[in-house]
């Protein structure tokens, strides 16, 4: 047991690779694994905390269990975050490369720009990456929203499809790649905070992430935070609720 966490691995006979299970002190449990035979993997990196710790976990897992892994990264830059995804996505990748000093698993980082945040554009980008690299597995850091009694205090949150009880699976097939994996889909950001604690990344990685969407909010009067967090938008409030800090 580490930091109020229980983490263990087991072998699933159909996946043929370990399943790592994490349980936080709020009773949330998640599993993480890259099922065989996938080795060419694409991960979406936004520059936020969720995808940052997911990239850390992915490299850590592949170094142990997927010896021939190739990791390709996509970042979508758009005005919702003031185009800052590009900068913070690159910052996260650079920091991860410093943490894993000898890793050669990351093969590419592709950033595309759009005038909005559209799932269809991400789908098309993944398709393009597949055609170029042969990826068969994509990973996203989408989390479940906090409990409704908590999230309603943050103000309007447009992604109601992530509210508790959403019923969405964390593994989807039928895309242009074999599978889309969202290991955080059924846990909220408190699990992400505990994973940072579990892996001792609260100081080495979290400060190099940014969750703020000040540019996408018209519900409060706050100055432009620049590269900091405004502390007033829904995403800042969710981060502070989970981590106890911005």
Coordinates of N, CA and C in Angstrom, one line a residue:
X1 N 0.9 -1.2 0.0 CA 0.0 0.0 0.0 C 0.9 1.2 0.0
X2 N 0.6 2.1 -0.9 CA 1.4 3.4 -1.1 C 0.5 4.6 -1.1
X3 N 0.7 5.5 -0.2 CA -0.1 6.7 -0.2 C -1.6 6.5 -0.3
X4 N -2.1 5.6 0.6 CA -3.5 5.2 0.6 C -4.0 4.6 -0.7
X5 N -3.0 3.9 -1.4 CA -3.3 3.3 -2.7 C -3.0 1.8 -2.6
X6 N -3.8 1.0 -3.3 CA -3.4 -0.3 -3.5 C -3.2 -0.5 -5.0
X7 N -2.0 -1.0 -5.3 CA -1.7 -1.2 -6.7 C -1.1 -2.6 -6.9
X8 N -1.7 -3.3 -7.9 CA -1.2 -4.6 -8.1 C -1.4 -5.0 -9.6
X9 N -0.7 -6.0 -10.0 CA -0.8 -6.5 -11.4 C -1.3 -7.9 -11.4
X10 N -2.1 -8.3 -12.4 CA -2.5 -9.6 -12.6 C -2.4 -9.9 -14.1
X11 N -2.4 -11.2 -14.5 CA -2.3 -11.6 -15.8 C -3.7 -12.1 -16.3
X12 N -4.2 -11.4 -17.3 CA -5.4 -11.9 -18.0 C -5.0 -12.8 -19.1
X13 N -5.6 -14.0 -19.1 CA -5.1 -15.0 -20.1 C -5.4 -14.6 -21.5
X14 N -6.4 -13.7 -21.7 CA -6.8 -13.3 -23.1 C -5.9 -12.1 -23.5
X15 N -5.5 -11.3 -22.6 CA -4.7 -10.1 -22.9 C -3.2 -10.4 -22.9
X16 N -2.8 -11.4 -22.1 CA -1.4 -11.9 -22.1 C -0.4 -10.8 -21.6
X17 N -0.9 -9.7 -21.0 CA -0.1 -8.7 -20.4 C -0.7 -8.4 -19.1
X18 N 0.1 -7.9 -18.1 CA -0.4 -7.6 -16.8 C -1.5 -6.5 -16.9
X19 N -2.5 -6.6 -16.0 CA -3.5 -5.6 -15.7 C -3.1 -4.9 -14.4
X20 N -2.8 -3.6 -14.4 CA -2.4 -2.9 -13.2 C -3.7 -2.3 -12.6
X21 N -4.0 -2.6 -11.4 CA -5.2 -2.1 -10.7 C -4.8 -1.1 -9.6
X22 N -5.5 0.1 -9.6 CA -5.2 1.1 -8.6 C -6.6 1.4 -7.9
X23 N -6.5 1.5 -6.6 CA -7.7 1.9 -5.8 C -7.3 3.0 -4.9
X24 N -8.1 4.1 -5.0 CA -7.7 5.3 -4.2 C -8.5 5.3 -2.9
X25 N -8.2 6.3 -2.0 CA -8.8 6.3 -0.7 C -10.3 6.8 -0.7
X26 N -10.8 7.0 -1.9 CA -12.2 7.4 -2.1 C -13.1 6.2 -2.6
X27 N -12.4 5.1 -2.7 CA -13.1 3.9 -3.2 C -13.2 3.7 -4.7
X28 N -12.5 4.6 -5.4 CA -12.5 4.5 -6.8 C -11.4 3.5 -7.3
X29 N -11.7 2.7 -8.2 CA -10.8 1.7 -8.8 C -10.7 1.8 -10.3
X30 N -9.5 1.7 -10.8 CA -9.3 1.7 -12.2 C -8.3 0.6 -12.6
X31 N -8.3 0.2 -13.8 CA -7.3 -0.8 -14.3 C -6.6 -0.1 -15.5
X32 N -5.3 -0.5 -15.6 CA -4.5 0.0 -16.7 C -3.7 -1.2 -17.4
X33 N -3.8 -1.3 -18.7 CA -3.1 -2.3 -19.4 C -3.1 -1.9 -20.9
X34 N -2.1 -2.4 -21.6 CA -2.0 -2.4 -23.1 C -2.2 -3.8 -23.5
X35 N -3.4 -4.1 -24.0 CA -3.6 -5.5 -24.4 C -2.8 -6.0 -25.6
X36 N -2.3 -7.2 -25.5 CA -1.6 -7.8 -26.6 C -2.6 -8.0 -27.8
X37 N -2.1 -7.8 -29.0 CA -0.8 -7.7 -29.5 C -0.3 -6.2 -29.7
X38 N -1.1 -5.3 -29.2 CA -0.8 -3.9 -29.6 C 0.5 -3.4 -29.1
X39 N 1.2 -2.8 -30.0 CA 2.5 -2.2 -29.7 C 2.7 -0.8 -30.3
X40 N 1.9 -0.5 -31.3 CA 2.0 0.8 -32.0 C 0.8 1.6 -31.4
X41 N 1.1 2.6 -30.6 CA 0.1 3.2 -29.7 C 0.1 4.8 -30.0
X42 N -1.1 5.3 -30.0 CA -1.2 6.8 -30.1 C -1.9 7.3 -28.9
X43 N -1.4 8.4 -28.3 CA -2.0 9.0 -27.1 C -2.2 10.5 -27.4
X44 N -3.4 11.0 -26.9 CA -3.7 12.4 -27.0 C -3.2 13.1 -25.8
X45 N -2.4 14.1 -26.0 CA -1.8 14.9 -25.0 C -2.3 16.4 -25.1
X46 N -3.0 16.8 -24.1 CA -3.6 18.2 -24.1 C -2.7 19.2 -23.4
X47 N -1.8 18.7 -22.6 CA -1.0 19.6 -21.7 C -1.6 19.7 -20.3
X48 N -2.7 19.0 -20.1 CA -3.3 19.0 -18.8 C -2.8 17.8 -17.9
X49 N -3.3 17.8 -16.7 CA -2.8 16.8 -15.7 C -3.2 15.4 -16.1
X50 N -4.4 15.2 -16.6 CA -4.9 13.8 -16.9 C -4.0 13.1 -17.9
X51 N -3.8 13.7 -19.0 CA -3.1 13.0 -20.1 C -1.6 13.0 -19.8
X52 N -1.1 13.9 -18.9 CA 0.3 13.9 -18.6 C 0.6 12.7 -17.7
X53 N -0.2 12.4 -16.7 CA 0.1 11.2 -15.9 C -0.2 9.9 -16.7
X54 N -1.1 10.0 -17.6 CA -1.4 8.8 -18.5 C -0.2 8.5 -19.4
X55 N 0.5 9.5 -19.9 CA 1.7 9.3 -20.7 C 2.8 8.7 -19.8
X56 N 2.9 9.2 -18.6 CA 3.9 8.7 -17.7 C 3.6 7.2 -17.4
X57 N 2.4 6.8 -17.2 CA 2.0 5.4 -16.9 C 2.2 4.6 -18.2
X58 N 1.9 5.1 -19.3 CA 2.1 4.4 -20.6 C 3.6 4.0 -20.8
X59 N 4.4 5.0 -20.7 CA 5.9 4.7 -20.9 C 6.4 3.7 -19.8
X60 N 6.0 3.9 -18.6 CA 6.4 3.0 -17.5 C 5.9 1.6 -17.8
X61 N 4.7 1.5 -18.3 CA 4.2 0.1 -18.6 C 4.9 -0.5 -19.7
X62 N 5.1 0.3 -20.8 CA 5.7 -0.3 -22.0 C 7.2 -0.6 -21.7
X63 N 7.9 0.1 -20.9 CA 9.2 -0.2 -20.6 C 9.3 -1.6 -19.9
X64 N 8.3 -2.0 -19.2 CA 8.3 -3.2 -18.5 C 7.7 -4.4 -19.3
X65 N 6.7 -4.1 -20.1 CA 5.9 -5.2 -20.7 C 5.7 -5.2 -22.2
X66 N 6.1 -4.0 -22.9 CA 5.9 -3.9 -24.4 C 7.2 -3.5 -25.0
X67 N 8.1 -4.4 -25.1 CA 9.5 -4.1 -25.4 C 9.6 -3.4 -26.8
X68 N 8.7 -3.7 -27.7 CA 8.8 -3.1 -29.1 C 7.8 -2.0 -29.3
X69 N 7.4 -1.4 -28.2 CA 6.4 -0.3 -28.3 C 6.9 0.9 -29.1
X70 N 5.9 1.5 -29.8 CA 6.1 2.8 -30.5 C 5.0 3.7 -30.0
X71 N 5.3 4.8 -29.5 CA 4.3 5.8 -29.0 C 4.3 7.0 -29.9
X72 N 3.1 7.3 -30.4 CA 2.9 8.5 -31.2 C 1.9 9.4 -30.5
X73 N 2.2 10.7 -30.4 CA 1.5 11.7 -29.6 C 0.8 12.7 -30.6
X74 N -0.5 13.0 -30.2 CA -1.3 14.0 -30.9 C -1.7 15.1 -29.9
X75 N -1.5 16.3 -30.3 CA -2.0 17.5 -29.5 C -2.9 18.3 -30.4
X76 N -4.1 18.7 -29.9 CA -5.0 19.6 -30.6 C -4.9 21.0 -30.0
X77 N -4.5 22.0 -30.8 CA -4.4 23.3 -30.3 C -5.6 24.1 -30.8
X78 N -6.3 24.8 -29.9 CA -7.6 25.5 -30.3 C -7.8 26.7 -29.4
X79 N -8.7 27.6 -29.8 CA -8.9 28.8 -29.0 C -9.6 28.6 -27.7
X80 N -10.1 27.4 -27.4 CA -10.8 27.1 -26.1 C -9.8 27.3 -25.0
X81 N -8.5 26.9 -25.3 CA -7.5 27.1 -24.3 C -6.5 28.1 -24.7
X82 N -7.0 29.0 -25.6 CA -6.1 30.1 -26.0 C -4.9 29.6 -26.8
X83 N -5.1 28.5 -27.5 CA -4.0 27.9 -28.3 C -2.8 27.4 -27.5
X84 N -3.0 27.4 -26.1 CA -1.9 27.0 -25.3 C -1.7 25.5 -25.2
X85 N -2.6 24.7 -25.8 CA -2.4 23.3 -25.8 C -1.1 23.0 -26.5
X86 N -0.7 23.7 -27.5 CA 0.5 23.4 -28.2 C 1.7 23.6 -27.3
X87 N 1.8 24.7 -26.6 CA 2.9 24.9 -25.7 C 2.9 23.9 -24.6
X88 N 1.8 23.7 -23.9 CA 1.8 22.9 -22.7 C 1.9 21.4 -23.1
X89 N 1.4 21.0 -24.2 CA 1.6 19.6 -24.7 C 3.0 19.3 -24.9
X90 N 3.7 20.3 -25.6 CA 5.2 20.1 -25.8 C 5.9 20.1 -24.5
X91 N 5.5 21.0 -23.5 CA 6.1 21.0 -22.2 C 6.0 19.7 -21.5
X92 N 4.9 19.1 -21.5 CA 4.6 17.8 -20.9 C 5.5 16.7 -21.5
X93 N 5.6 16.7 -22.8 CA 6.4 15.7 -23.5 C 7.9 15.9 -23.2
X94 N 8.3 17.1 -23.2 CA 9.7 17.4 -22.8 C 10.0 17.0 -21.4
X95 N 9.1 17.2 -20.5 CA 9.4 16.9 -19.1 C 9.4 15.3 -19.0
X96 N 8.5 14.6 -19.7 CA 8.5 13.2 -19.6 C 9.8 12.6 -20.2
X97 N 10.3 13.2 -21.2 CA 11.6 12.8 -21.8 C 12.7 13.0 -20.8
X98 N 12.6 14.0 -19.9 CA 13.6 14.2 -18.9 C 13.5 13.2 -17.8
X99 N 12.3 12.8 -17.4 CA 12.0 11.9 -16.4 C 12.5 10.5 -16.8
X100 N 12.2 10.1 -18.0 CA 12.6 8.8 -18.6 C 13.8 9.1 -19.5
X101 N 15.0 9.3 -18.9 CA 16.1 9.8 -19.6 C 16.6 9.0 -20.8
X102 N 16.4 7.7 -20.7 CA 16.9 6.9 -21.8 C 15.8 6.3 -22.7
X103 N 14.6 6.8 -22.6 CA 13.6 6.2 -23.4 C 13.7 6.6 -24.9
X104 N 13.4 5.6 -25.7 CA 13.3 5.9 -27.2 C 11.9 5.5 -27.6
X105 N 10.9 5.3 -26.7 CA 9.6 4.9 -27.1 C 8.8 5.9 -27.8
X106 N 9.0 7.2 -27.5 CA 8.2 8.2 -28.2 C 8.8 8.4 -29.6
X107 N 8.0 8.2 -30.6 CA 8.5 8.3 -32.0 C 8.1 9.6 -32.7
X108 N 7.0 10.2 -32.3 CA 6.5 11.4 -33.0 C 5.6 12.2 -32.1
X109 N 5.5 13.5 -32.3 CA 4.5 14.3 -31.7 C 3.9 15.3 -32.7
X110 N 2.7 15.1 -33.0 CA 2.0 15.8 -34.1 C 1.0 16.8 -33.5
X111 N 1.1 18.1 -33.7 CA 0.2 19.1 -33.2 C -0.6 19.7 -34.4
X112 N -1.9 19.7 -34.3 CA -2.7 20.3 -35.3 C -3.5 21.4 -34.7
X113 N -3.8 22.4 -35.5 CA -4.6 23.6 -35.1 C -6.0 23.6 -35.7
X114 N -6.9 24.1 -34.9 CA -8.3 24.2 -35.3 C -9.0 25.4 -34.7
X115 N -10.1 25.8 -35.2 CA -10.8 26.9 -34.7 C -11.8 26.5 -33.6
X116 N -11.8 25.2 -33.3 CA -12.7 24.7 -32.2 C -12.1 23.3 -31.8
X117 N -12.8 22.7 -30.8 CA -12.4 21.4 -30.3 C -13.4 20.4 -30.8
X118 N -13.1 19.7 -31.9 CA -14.0 18.8 -32.6 C -13.5 17.4 -32.5
X119 N -14.3 16.4 -32.0 CA -13.9 15.0 -32.0 C -13.6 14.5 -33.4
X120 N -14.4 15.0 -34.4 CA -14.2 14.5 -35.8 C -12.8 14.8 -36.3
X121 N -12.3 16.0 -35.9 CA -10.9 16.4 -36.4 C -9.9 15.5 -35.7
X122 N -10.1 15.2 -34.5 CA -9.2 14.2 -33.8 C -9.2 12.9 -34.4
X123 N -10.4 12.4 -34.8 CA -10.6 11.1 -35.5 C -9.8 11.1 -36.8
X124 N -9.9 12.2 -37.5 CA -9.2 12.2 -38.8 C -7.7 12.3 -38.6
X125 N -7.3 12.9 -37.6 CA -5.8 13.0 -37.3 C -5.3 11.6 -36.9
X126 N -6.1 10.9 -36.1 CA -5.7 9.6 -35.7 C -5.6 8.7 -36.9
X127 N -6.6 8.8 -37.8 CA -6.6 8.1 -39.1 C -5.3 8.3 -39.9
X128 N -4.9 9.6 -40.0 CA -3.7 10.0 -40.7 C -2.5 9.4 -40.0
X129 N -2.4 9.4 -38.7 CA -1.3 8.8 -38.0 C -1.3 7.3 -38.2
X130 N -2.4 6.7 -38.3 CA -2.4 5.2 -38.5 C -1.9 4.9 -39.9
X131 N -2.3 5.7 -40.9 CA -1.8 5.5 -42.3 C -0.3 5.7 -42.3
X132 N 0.3 6.6 -41.5 CA 1.7 6.8 -41.6 C 2.5 5.9 -40.7
X133 N 2.0 5.4 -39.6 CA 2.8 4.7 -38.6 C 2.3 3.3 -38.3
X134 N 1.0 3.0 -38.7 CA 0.4 1.7 -38.4 C -0.1 1.5 -37.0
X135 N -0.4 2.6 -36.3 CA -1.0 2.5 -34.9 C -2.3 1.6 -34.9
X136 N -2.5 0.9 -33.9 CA -3.7 0.0 -33.7 C -4.4 0.3 -32.4
X137 N -3.9 1.2 -31.6 CA -4.5 1.5 -30.3 C -4.3 2.9 -29.9
X138 N -5.4 3.6 -29.5 CA -5.3 5.0 -29.1 C -5.8 5.1 -27.7
X139 N -5.2 6.1 -27.0 CA -5.5 6.3 -25.5 C -5.8 7.7 -25.3
X140 N -6.9 8.0 -24.5 CA -7.4 9.3 -24.2 C -7.5 9.4 -22.7
X141 N -7.2 10.6 -22.1 CA -7.2 10.8 -20.7 C -8.6 11.4 -20.1
X142 N -9.7 11.2 -20.8 CA -11.0 11.7 -20.4 C -11.3 11.1 -19.0
X143 N -11.7 12.0 -18.1 CA -12.2 11.5 -16.8 C -13.7 11.7 -16.6
X144 N -14.2 11.1 -15.6 CA -15.6 11.3 -15.2 C -15.7 12.6 -14.5
X145 N -16.8 13.3 -14.6 CA -17.0 14.5 -13.8 C -17.1 14.2 -12.3
X146 N -16.8 15.2 -11.5 CA -17.0 15.0 -10.0 C -18.5 14.7 -9.7
X147 N -18.8 14.3 -8.5 CA -20.2 14.1 -8.1 C -21.0 15.3 -8.4
X148 N -22.2 15.2 -8.8 CA -23.1 16.3 -9.2 C -23.1 17.4 -8.1
X149 N -23.2 17.0 -6.9 CA -23.3 18.0 -5.8 C -22.1 18.9 -5.7
X150 N -20.9 18.3 -6.2 CA -19.7 19.1 -6.3 C -19.6 19.9 -7.6
X151 N -19.8 19.2 -8.7 CA -19.6 19.9 -10.0 C -20.6 21.1 -10.2
X152 N -21.8 21.0 -9.6 CA -22.7 22.1 -9.8 C -22.2 23.4 -9.1
X153 N -21.3 23.3 -8.2 CA -20.8 24.5 -7.5 C -19.7 25.1 -8.3
X154 N -19.2 24.5 -9.4 CA -18.2 25.0 -10.3 C -18.8 25.9 -11.3
X155 N -20.1 25.9 -11.6 CA -20.6 26.6 -12.7 C -21.0 25.7 -13.8
X156 N -21.4 26.2 -14.9 CA -21.8 25.4 -16.1 C -20.7 24.6 -16.6
X157 N -20.9 23.3 -16.8 CA -20.0 22.4 -17.4 C -20.7 21.7 -18.6
X158 N -20.2 21.9 -19.8 CA -21.0 21.6 -21.0 C -20.9 20.1 -21.3
X159 N -19.9 19.3 -20.8 CA -19.8 17.9 -21.1 C -20.6 17.1 -20.2
X160 N -21.9 17.1 -20.2 CA -22.8 16.4 -19.3 C -22.7 14.9 -19.5
X161 N -22.2 14.5 -20.7 CA -22.0 13.0 -21.0 C -20.9 12.4 -20.1
X162 N -20.2 13.2 -19.3 CA -19.2 12.6 -18.4 C -19.7 12.6 -17.0
X163 N -20.9 13.0 -16.7 CA -21.4 13.0 -15.3 C -21.5 11.6 -14.8
X164 N -21.4 11.4 -13.5 CA -21.5 10.1 -12.9 C -22.8 9.4 -13.4
X165 N -22.6 8.1 -13.7 CA -23.8 7.3 -14.2 C -23.9 7.4 -15.7
X166 N -22.9 7.9 -16.4 CA -22.9 8.1 -17.8 C -23.0 6.8 -18.6
X167 N -22.5 5.7 -18.0 CA -22.7 4.4 -18.7 C -21.7 4.2 -19.8
X168 N -20.8 5.0 -20.0 CA -19.8 4.9 -21.2 C -18.7 3.9 -20.8
X169 N -18.3 3.1 -21.8 CA -17.3 2.1 -21.5 C -15.9 2.7 -21.7
X170 N -14.9 2.1 -21.1 CA -13.6 2.7 -21.2 C -12.8 2.1 -22.4
X171 N -13.4 1.2 -23.1 CA -12.8 0.6 -24.3 C -13.8 0.6 -25.4
X172 N -13.5 1.2 -26.5 CA -14.4 1.2 -27.7 C -13.7 0.7 -28.9
X173 N -14.5 0.0 -29.7 CA -14.0 -0.6 -31.0 C -14.8 0.0 -32.1
X174 N -14.4 -0.3 -33.3 CA -15.1 0.1 -34.5 C -14.7 1.4 -35.1
X175 N -13.6 2.0 -34.5 CA -13.0 3.2 -35.1 C -12.1 2.8 -36.2
X176 N -11.4 3.7 -36.7 CA -10.4 3.5 -37.8 C -9.2 2.7 -37.3
X177 N -9.0 2.8 -36.0 CA -8.0 1.9 -35.3 C -8.7 0.8 -34.6
X178 N -8.0 -0.2 -34.1 CA -8.6 -1.3 -33.5 C -9.4 -0.9 -32.2
X179 N -8.9 -0.1 -31.4 CA -9.5 0.2 -30.1 C -9.2 1.6 -29.7
X180 N -10.1 2.3 -29.0 CA -9.9 3.5 -28.3 C -10.1 3.3 -26.8
X181 N -9.1 3.6 -26.0 CA -9.0 3.3 -24.6 C -9.0 4.5 -23.8
X182 N -10.0 4.6 -22.8 CA -10.1 5.7 -21.9 C -10.1 5.2 -20.4
X183 N -8.9 4.9 -19.9 CA -8.8 4.2 -18.6 C -9.4 5.0 -17.4
X184 N -9.5 6.4 -17.6 CA -10.1 7.2 -16.5 C -11.6 7.5 -16.7
X185 N -12.2 6.8 -17.6 CA -13.6 7.2 -18.0 C -14.6 7.0 -16.8
X186 N -14.3 6.1 -15.9 CA -15.2 5.8 -14.8 C -14.7 6.2 -13.4
X187 N -13.7 7.1 -13.4 CA -13.1 7.7 -12.2 C -13.0 9.2 -12.4
X188 N -13.1 9.9 -11.3 CA -13.0 11.4 -11.4 C -11.5 11.8 -11.1
X189 N -11.3 13.1 -11.1 CA -10.0 13.7 -11.1 C -9.3 13.4 -9.8
X190 N -10.0 12.9 -8.7 CA -9.3 12.6 -7.5 C -8.4 11.4 -7.7
X191 N -8.8 10.5 -8.6 CA -7.9 9.4 -9.0 C -6.7 9.9 -9.7
X192 N -6.8 10.8 -10.5 CA -5.6 11.4 -11.2 C -4.7 12.0 -10.2
X193 N -5.2 12.7 -9.2 CA -4.4 13.3 -8.1 C -3.7 12.2 -7.4
X194 N -4.3 11.2 -7.1 CA -3.7 10.1 -6.3 C -2.6 9.4 -7.1
X195 N -2.8 9.3 -8.4 CA -1.8 8.7 -9.3 C -0.5 9.6 -9.3
X196 N -0.7 10.9 -9.3 CA 0.5 11.7 -9.2 C 1.2 11.5 -7.9
X197 N 0.4 11.3 -6.8 CA 1.0 11.0 -5.5 C 1.7 9.6 -5.5
X198 N 1.0 8.6 -6.1 CA 1.5 7.3 -6.2 C 2.9 7.2 -6.8
X199 N 3.0 8.0 -7.9 CA 4.3 7.9 -8.7 C 5.2 9.0 -8.3
X200 N 4.9 9.8 -7.3 CA 5.8 10.8 -6.8 C 6.0 11.9 -7.9
X201 N 5.0 12.3 -8.6 CA 5.1 13.2 -9.7 C 4.4 14.6 -9.3
X202 N 4.1 14.8 -8.1 CA 3.4 16.1 -7.7 C 4.3 17.3 -8.0
X203 N 5.6 17.1 -7.8 CA 6.5 18.2 -8.0 C 7.3 18.1 -9.3
X204 N 7.5 16.9 -9.8 CA 8.3 16.6 -11.0 C 7.5 16.8 -12.3
X205 N 6.2 16.6 -12.2 CA 5.4 16.7 -13.5 C 4.2 17.6 -13.4
X206 N 3.4 17.6 -12.3 CA 2.2 18.4 -12.2 C 2.4 19.9 -12.5
X207 N 3.5 20.5 -12.0 CA 3.7 22.0 -12.3 C 3.9 22.3 -13.8
X208 N 4.2 21.3 -14.6 CA 4.4 21.4 -16.0 C 3.2 21.1 -16.8
X209 N 2.0 21.1 -16.1 CA 0.7 20.9 -16.8 C -0.2 22.1 -16.6
X210 N -1.2 22.3 -17.4 CA -2.1 23.4 -17.3 C -3.5 22.9 -17.7
X211 N -4.5 23.2 -16.8 CA -5.9 22.8 -17.0 C -6.8 23.9 -17.4
X212 N -6.4 25.1 -17.3 CA -7.3 26.3 -17.4 C -7.9 26.5 -18.7
X213 N -9.2 26.9 -18.7 CA -9.9 27.2 -19.9 C -10.5 28.6 -19.8
X214 N -9.8 29.5 -19.3 CA -10.2 30.9 -19.1 C -10.8 31.5 -20.5
X215 N -10.1 31.1 -21.6 CA -10.5 31.7 -22.9 C -11.9 31.2 -23.3
X216 N -12.4 30.1 -22.7 CA -13.6 29.5 -23.1 C -14.8 29.9 -22.2
X217 N -14.5 30.8 -21.3 CA -15.6 31.1 -20.3 C -16.1 32.5 -20.4
X218 N -17.4 32.7 -20.3 CA -18.0 34.0 -20.3 C -18.8 34.2 -19.1
X219 N -18.6 33.4 -18.1 CA -19.4 33.4 -16.9 C -18.8 34.1 -15.7
X220 N -17.6 34.6 -15.8 CA -17.0 35.3 -14.7 C -16.1 36.4 -15.2
X221 N -15.8 37.3 -14.3 CA -14.9 38.4 -14.6 C -13.6 38.2 -14.0
X222 N -12.6 37.7 -14.7 CA -11.3 37.4 -14.2 C -10.3 37.8 -15.3
X223 N -9.2 38.4 -14.8 CA -8.1 38.8 -15.8 C -7.5 37.6 -16.5
X224 N -7.0 37.9 -17.7 CA -6.3 36.8 -18.4 C -5.1 36.3 -17.6
X225 N -5.1 35.0 -17.3 CA -4.0 34.5 -16.4 C -2.7 34.2 -17.1
X226 N -2.7 34.4 -18.4 CA -1.5 34.1 -19.2 C -1.2 32.6 -19.1
X227 N 0.0 32.2 -18.7 CA 0.4 30.8 -18.6 C 0.0 30.2 -17.2
X228 N -0.6 31.0 -16.3 CA -1.0 30.5 -15.0 C -2.4 30.0 -15.1
X229 N -3.0 29.6 -14.0 CA -4.4 29.2 -13.9 C -5.2 30.4 -13.4
X230 N -6.4 30.6 -14.0 CA -7.3 31.7 -13.6 C -7.9 31.4 -12.2
X231 N -8.1 30.1 -11.9 CA -8.7 29.8 -10.6 C -10.2 30.0 -10.6
X232 N -10.8 30.4 -11.7 CA -12.3 30.7 -11.7 C -13.1 29.8 -12.7
X233 N -12.4 29.3 -13.7 CA -13.2 28.5 -14.7 C -13.5 27.1 -14.1
X234 N -14.4 26.4 -14.7 CA -14.8 25.0 -14.3 C -13.6 24.1 -14.1
X235 N -12.7 24.2 -15.1 CA -11.5 23.2 -15.1 C -10.5 23.5 -14.0
X236 N -10.4 24.8 -13.7 CA -9.5 25.2 -12.6 C -10.1 24.7 -11.3
X237 N -11.4 24.9 -11.1 CA -12.1 24.5 -9.9 C -12.0 23.0 -9.7
X238 N -12.2 22.2 -10.8 CA -12.1 20.8 -10.7 C -10.7 20.4 -10.3
X239 N -9.7 21.0 -10.9 CA -8.3 20.7 -10.5 C -8.0 21.0 -9.0
X240 N -8.4 22.1 -8.6 CA -8.2 22.5 -7.2 C -8.9 21.6 -6.2
X241 N -10.1 21.2 -6.6 CA -10.9 20.2 -5.8 C -10.2 18.9 -5.6
X242 N -9.6 18.4 -6.7 CA -8.9 17.1 -6.7 C -7.6 17.2 -6.0
X243 N -6.8 18.2 -6.4 CA -5.4 18.3 -5.9 C -5.2 19.1 -4.6
X244 N -6.2 20.0 -4.3 CA -6.0 20.9 -3.2 C -5.1 22.0 -3.6
X245 N -4.8 22.2 -4.8 CA -4.0 23.3 -5.3 C -4.1 23.4 -6.8
X246 N -3.6 24.5 -7.4 CA -3.6 24.6 -8.8 C -2.2 24.3 -9.4

